[in-house]
């Protein structure tokens, strides 16, 4: 199945030029937001897209550059559009998202639960979930911060989208062996990579993996690295790509 993906932002948590690394995946009119970071509301507005034009949001983990825009999303949908947005999220993240991130800003009696603001759709990791006819996602727990669950996404069995992920060449090899044709990978430009894969680490991948890998979640200095990313290509902000 063909998917279209537009990166609303391609930047790291600290990037100022490219907005937080958040994506819009579209299939047959269905629009799925992947993560909703601090800069997402403004960046989405600049793209001419309103929150009510989204069919749901899929969350990878609870760092601010991935969930910091959810408060505005929830409030806009409630007070401006009078409906709950669909929230796709790993079951293990439901409680911490509310208790550790959203509760303080969203709570207003009698609205005191995540489900009062979102149509929460918990997803079990490791199995395919059909979000829309022709669009499936499998949540895969990947290494990021110790003892802090973080999930990357496998769409339609062929498109792997990392959230924030440390270098894991064995996993990438397994994915390619199992038919993955495209990898969107977060990339820390400067070594060492502590909680992200660094460019130096990714450059050690075999050429056949690099050829399937696109770099995102990068710093503001990315222009300096053009032509120095091996066989890996750089995802451009706001450009729409077709994933087969």
CSV table of C-alpha atoms in Angstrom, one decimal:
chain,number,residue,atom,x,y,z
A,1,UNK,CA,0.0,0.0,0.0
A,2,UNK,CA,1.2,3.5,-0.8
A,3,UNK,CA,1.6,6.0,2.0
A,4,UNK,CA,2.5,9.7,1.8
A,5,UNK,CA,4.5,11.2,4.6
A,6,UNK,CA,5.2,14.9,5.2
A,7,UNK,CA,7.5,15.9,8.0
A,8,UNK,CA,5.9,18.9,9.8
A,9,UNK,CA,9.2,19.2,11.5
A,10,UNK,CA,12.5,17.4,11.1
A,11,UNK,CA,14.5,18.9,14.0
A,12,UNK,CA,15.9,17.6,17.2
A,13,UNK,CA,14.6,18.6,20.6
A,14,UNK,CA,16.9,21.6,20.6
A,15,UNK,CA,16.6,22.6,16.9
A,16,UNK,CA,15.2,26.0,16.3
A,17,UNK,CA,15.1,26.1,12.4
A,18,UNK,CA,13.3,22.9,11.6
A,19,UNK,CA,10.7,22.4,14.4
A,20,UNK,CA,10.3,19.2,16.4
A,21,UNK,CA,10.4,16.0,14.6
A,22,UNK,CA,6.7,15.3,13.9
A,23,UNK,CA,5.1,13.7,10.9
A,24,UNK,CA,1.9,13.5,9.0
A,25,UNK,CA,1.1,10.2,7.3
A,26,UNK,CA,-1.7,10.1,4.8
A,27,UNK,CA,-3.5,7.2,3.1
A,28,UNK,CA,-6.6,7.4,1.1
A,29,UNK,CA,-7.7,10.6,2.8
A,30,UNK,CA,-6.9,9.4,6.3
A,31,UNK,CA,-4.5,11.7,8.1
A,32,UNK,CA,-2.4,10.4,11.0
A,33,UNK,CA,-0.2,12.8,13.1
A,34,UNK,CA,2.9,11.0,14.4
A,35,UNK,CA,3.9,12.7,17.7
A,36,UNK,CA,2.8,16.2,18.7
A,37,UNK,CA,5.7,18.1,20.1
A,38,UNK,CA,6.1,21.6,21.6
A,39,UNK,CA,6.4,23.3,18.2
A,40,UNK,CA,3.8,21.2,16.4
A,41,UNK,CA,0.7,23.6,16.8
A,42,UNK,CA,2.5,26.5,15.2
A,43,UNK,CA,4.2,24.4,12.6
A,44,UNK,CA,1.0,22.7,11.6
A,45,UNK,CA,-0.7,26.1,11.4
A,46,UNK,CA,2.1,27.3,9.1
A,47,UNK,CA,1.3,24.4,6.8
A,48,UNK,CA,-2.3,25.4,6.6
A,49,UNK,CA,-3.6,22.4,8.5
A,50,UNK,CA,-6.1,22.7,11.4
A,51,UNK,CA,-6.3,20.2,14.2
A,52,UNK,CA,-9.8,19.1,13.2
A,53,UNK,CA,-8.4,17.9,9.8
A,54,UNK,CA,-6.5,15.2,11.6
A,55,UNK,CA,-7.9,11.7,12.1
A,56,UNK,CA,-5.8,10.9,15.1
A,57,UNK,CA,-2.4,11.1,16.7
A,58,UNK,CA,0.1,8.4,17.4
A,59,UNK,CA,2.5,8.9,20.3
A,60,UNK,CA,5.9,7.3,20.6
A,61,UNK,CA,7.1,8.5,24.1
A,62,UNK,CA,6.6,11.3,26.5
A,63,UNK,CA,9.4,13.7,25.9
A,64,UNK,CA,8.3,17.3,25.3
A,65,UNK,CA,9.4,17.4,21.6
A,66,UNK,CA,7.0,14.5,21.0
A,67,UNK,CA,4.0,15.3,23.3
A,68,UNK,CA,4.4,19.0,24.3
A,69,UNK,CA,1.7,20.1,21.8
A,70,UNK,CA,-1.0,17.7,23.1
A,71,UNK,CA,-2.4,20.2,25.6
A,72,UNK,CA,-3.3,22.7,22.9
A,73,UNK,CA,-4.5,19.9,20.6
A,74,UNK,CA,-6.9,18.7,23.3
A,75,UNK,CA,-8.1,22.2,24.2
A,76,UNK,CA,-8.7,23.2,20.6
A,77,UNK,CA,-10.6,20.1,19.8
A,78,UNK,CA,-12.7,20.4,22.9
A,79,UNK,CA,-13.6,24.1,22.9
A,80,UNK,CA,-13.2,25.0,19.2
A,81,UNK,CA,-14.4,21.9,17.5
A,82,UNK,CA,-16.4,20.1,20.2
A,83,UNK,CA,-15.0,16.6,19.8
A,84,UNK,CA,-12.4,14.3,21.2
A,85,UNK,CA,-9.4,13.6,19.1
A,86,UNK,CA,-8.3,9.9,18.8
A,87,UNK,CA,-5.1,9.2,20.6
A,88,UNK,CA,-3.2,6.0,19.6
A,89,UNK,CA,-0.7,5.1,22.3
A,90,UNK,CA,1.1,2.2,23.9
A,91,UNK,CA,-0.7,0.9,27.0
A,92,UNK,CA,2.4,1.5,29.1
A,93,UNK,CA,2.4,5.2,28.2
A,94,UNK,CA,-1.2,6.0,29.1
A,95,UNK,CA,-0.7,6.6,32.8
A,96,UNK,CA,2.6,8.4,32.6
A,97,UNK,CA,1.4,10.7,29.8
A,98,UNK,CA,-1.5,11.8,32.0
A,99,UNK,CA,0.2,11.8,35.4
A,100,UNK,CA,3.6,13.1,34.5
A,101,UNK,CA,2.8,15.4,31.5
A,102,UNK,CA,-0.7,16.5,30.8
A,103,UNK,CA,-2.6,16.4,34.1
A,104,UNK,CA,-1.3,19.7,35.5
A,105,UNK,CA,-2.3,21.7,32.4
A,106,UNK,CA,-5.5,20.0,31.3
A,107,UNK,CA,-7.3,19.3,34.6
A,108,UNK,CA,-10.3,21.5,35.3
A,109,UNK,CA,-13.2,20.1,37.3
A,110,UNK,CA,-15.0,17.9,36.3
A,111,UNK,CA,-12.4,17.0,33.6
A,112,UNK,CA,-9.9,15.0,35.5
A,113,UNK,CA,-8.9,12.1,33.3
A,114,UNK,CA,-7.0,11.6,30.0
A,115,UNK,CA,-10.2,10.0,28.6
A,116,UNK,CA,-12.1,13.2,29.2
A,117,UNK,CA,-10.0,14.9,26.5
A,118,UNK,CA,-9.0,12.1,24.2
A,119,UNK,CA,-10.6,9.1,22.6
A,120,UNK,CA,-7.8,6.9,23.9
A,121,UNK,CA,-6.9,3.8,21.8
A,122,UNK,CA,-4.3,1.8,23.7
A,123,UNK,CA,-2.1,-0.4,21.4
A,124,UNK,CA,-0.3,-3.5,22.4
A,125,UNK,CA,3.3,-3.6,21.2
A,126,UNK,CA,4.5,-6.3,18.8
A,127,UNK,CA,1.4,-6.9,16.8
A,128,UNK,CA,-0.1,-5.2,13.8
A,129,UNK,CA,-3.0,-2.7,14.4
A,130,UNK,CA,-5.2,-1.6,11.5
A,131,UNK,CA,-5.7,2.1,12.1
A,132,UNK,CA,-7.5,2.5,8.7
A,133,UNK,CA,-8.1,0.2,5.8
A,134,UNK,CA,-4.6,-0.2,4.2
A,135,UNK,CA,-2.7,1.4,7.1
A,136,UNK,CA,-1.3,-0.8,9.9
A,137,UNK,CA,1.2,0.0,12.6
A,138,UNK,CA,3.2,-2.2,14.9
A,139,UNK,CA,4.7,-0.6,18.0
A,140,UNK,CA,8.3,-1.8,18.7
A,141,UNK,CA,9.9,-0.9,22.0
A,142,UNK,CA,13.3,0.5,21.1
A,143,UNK,CA,16.2,1.7,23.3
A,144,UNK,CA,16.3,5.4,24.2
A,145,UNK,CA,16.3,6.4,27.9
A,146,UNK,CA,16.8,3.6,30.5
A,147,UNK,CA,13.6,2.7,32.2
A,148,UNK,CA,11.6,5.1,30.1
A,149,UNK,CA,9.5,3.3,27.5
A,150,UNK,CA,9.9,4.5,23.9
A,151,UNK,CA,8.4,3.0,20.8
A,152,UNK,CA,9.3,3.1,17.2
A,153,UNK,CA,6.7,2.3,14.5
A,154,UNK,CA,6.6,-0.2,11.7
A,155,UNK,CA,3.9,0.8,9.1
A,156,UNK,CA,2.5,-1.7,6.8
A,157,UNK,CA,5.4,-4.1,7.5
A,158,UNK,CA,7.7,-2.1,5.2
A,159,UNK,CA,8.2,1.4,6.6
A,160,UNK,CA,10.2,1.7,9.8
A,161,UNK,CA,10.0,5.1,11.6
A,162,UNK,CA,12.1,5.5,14.7
A,163,UNK,CA,11.1,7.7,17.5
A,164,UNK,CA,14.2,8.5,19.5
A,165,UNK,CA,16.4,5.5,19.3
A,166,UNK,CA,20.0,4.5,20.1
A,167,UNK,CA,22.1,2.9,17.5
A,168,UNK,CA,20.9,-0.7,17.0
A,169,UNK,CA,22.4,-2.2,13.8
A,170,UNK,CA,21.1,-5.7,14.6
A,171,UNK,CA,17.5,-4.5,14.7
A,172,UNK,CA,18.0,-2.6,11.4
A,173,UNK,CA,19.4,-5.7,9.8
A,174,UNK,CA,16.5,-7.8,11.0
A,175,UNK,CA,14.0,-5.3,9.7
A,176,UNK,CA,15.6,-5.3,6.3
A,177,UNK,CA,15.7,-9.1,6.3
A,178,UNK,CA,12.0,-9.1,7.0
A,179,UNK,CA,11.1,-6.9,4.1
A,180,UNK,CA,11.5,-3.3,5.3
A,181,UNK,CA,12.1,-1.1,2.3
A,182,UNK,CA,12.4,2.3,3.9
A,183,UNK,CA,13.8,3.5,7.3
A,184,UNK,CA,13.4,7.0,8.7
A,185,UNK,CA,16.0,7.3,11.4
A,186,UNK,CA,16.7,10.0,14.0
A,187,UNK,CA,20.2,11.3,13.7
A,188,UNK,CA,22.4,13.1,16.2
A,189,UNK,CA,24.9,15.0,14.1
A,190,UNK,CA,27.6,15.3,16.7
A,191,UNK,CA,29.2,12.2,18.4
A,192,UNK,CA,28.9,10.6,20.8
A,193,UNK,CA,25.4,9.3,20.5
A,194,UNK,CA,24.1,8.7,24.0
A,195,UNK,CA,20.3,8.5,23.6
A,196,UNK,CA,20.2,8.8,19.8
A,197,UNK,CA,22.1,7.2,17.0
A,198,UNK,CA,24.9,9.5,15.9
A,199,UNK,CA,25.8,10.1,12.3
A,200,UNK,CA,29.2,8.5,12.9
A,201,UNK,CA,27.4,5.4,14.1
A,202,UNK,CA,25.0,5.3,11.2
A,203,UNK,CA,27.8,5.7,8.7
A,204,UNK,CA,29.1,2.3,9.9
A,205,UNK,CA,26.0,0.6,8.5
A,206,UNK,CA,26.5,-1.6,5.4
A,207,UNK,CA,25.7,0.2,2.1
A,208,UNK,CA,22.6,-1.8,1.5
A,209,UNK,CA,21.1,-0.6,4.7
A,210,UNK,CA,22.2,3.0,4.2
A,211,UNK,CA,20.5,3.1,0.8
A,212,UNK,CA,17.2,2.4,2.5
A,213,UNK,CA,17.8,4.9,5.3
A,214,UNK,CA,16.7,8.6,5.5
A,215,UNK,CA,17.9,10.9,8.3
A,216,UNK,CA,15.6,13.0,10.4
A,217,UNK,CA,15.5,14.5,13.9
A,218,UNK,CA,18.7,16.4,13.2
A,219,UNK,CA,20.3,19.6,14.5
A,220,UNK,CA,20.3,23.1,12.9
A,221,UNK,CA,23.8,22.4,11.4
A,222,UNK,CA,22.4,19.8,9.0
A,223,UNK,CA,23.4,21.9,5.9
A,224,UNK,CA,27.0,21.4,6.8
A,225,UNK,CA,26.6,17.7,6.5
A,226,UNK,CA,25.0,17.6,3.0
A,227,UNK,CA,27.2,15.3,0.9
A,228,UNK,CA,28.7,13.7,4.0
A,229,UNK,CA,26.0,11.2,4.9
A,230,UNK,CA,27.2,8.3,2.9
A,231,UNK,CA,24.4,6.6,1.0
A,232,UNK,CA,21.8,7.9,3.5
A,233,UNK,CA,19.5,10.7,2.4
A,234,UNK,CA,18.2,13.7,4.4
A,235,UNK,CA,14.5,14.1,4.9
A,236,UNK,CA,13.5,17.7,4.1
A,237,UNK,CA,10.9,19.5,6.2
A,238,UNK,CA,7.5,20.1,4.6
A,239,UNK,CA,8.3,17.9,1.6
A,240,UNK,CA,5.9,15.0,0.9
A,241,UNK,CA,7.4,11.6,0.2
A,242,UNK,CA,5.7,8.5,-1.2
A,243,UNK,CA,6.4,5.3,0.7
A,244,UNK,CA,5.6,2.1,-1.2
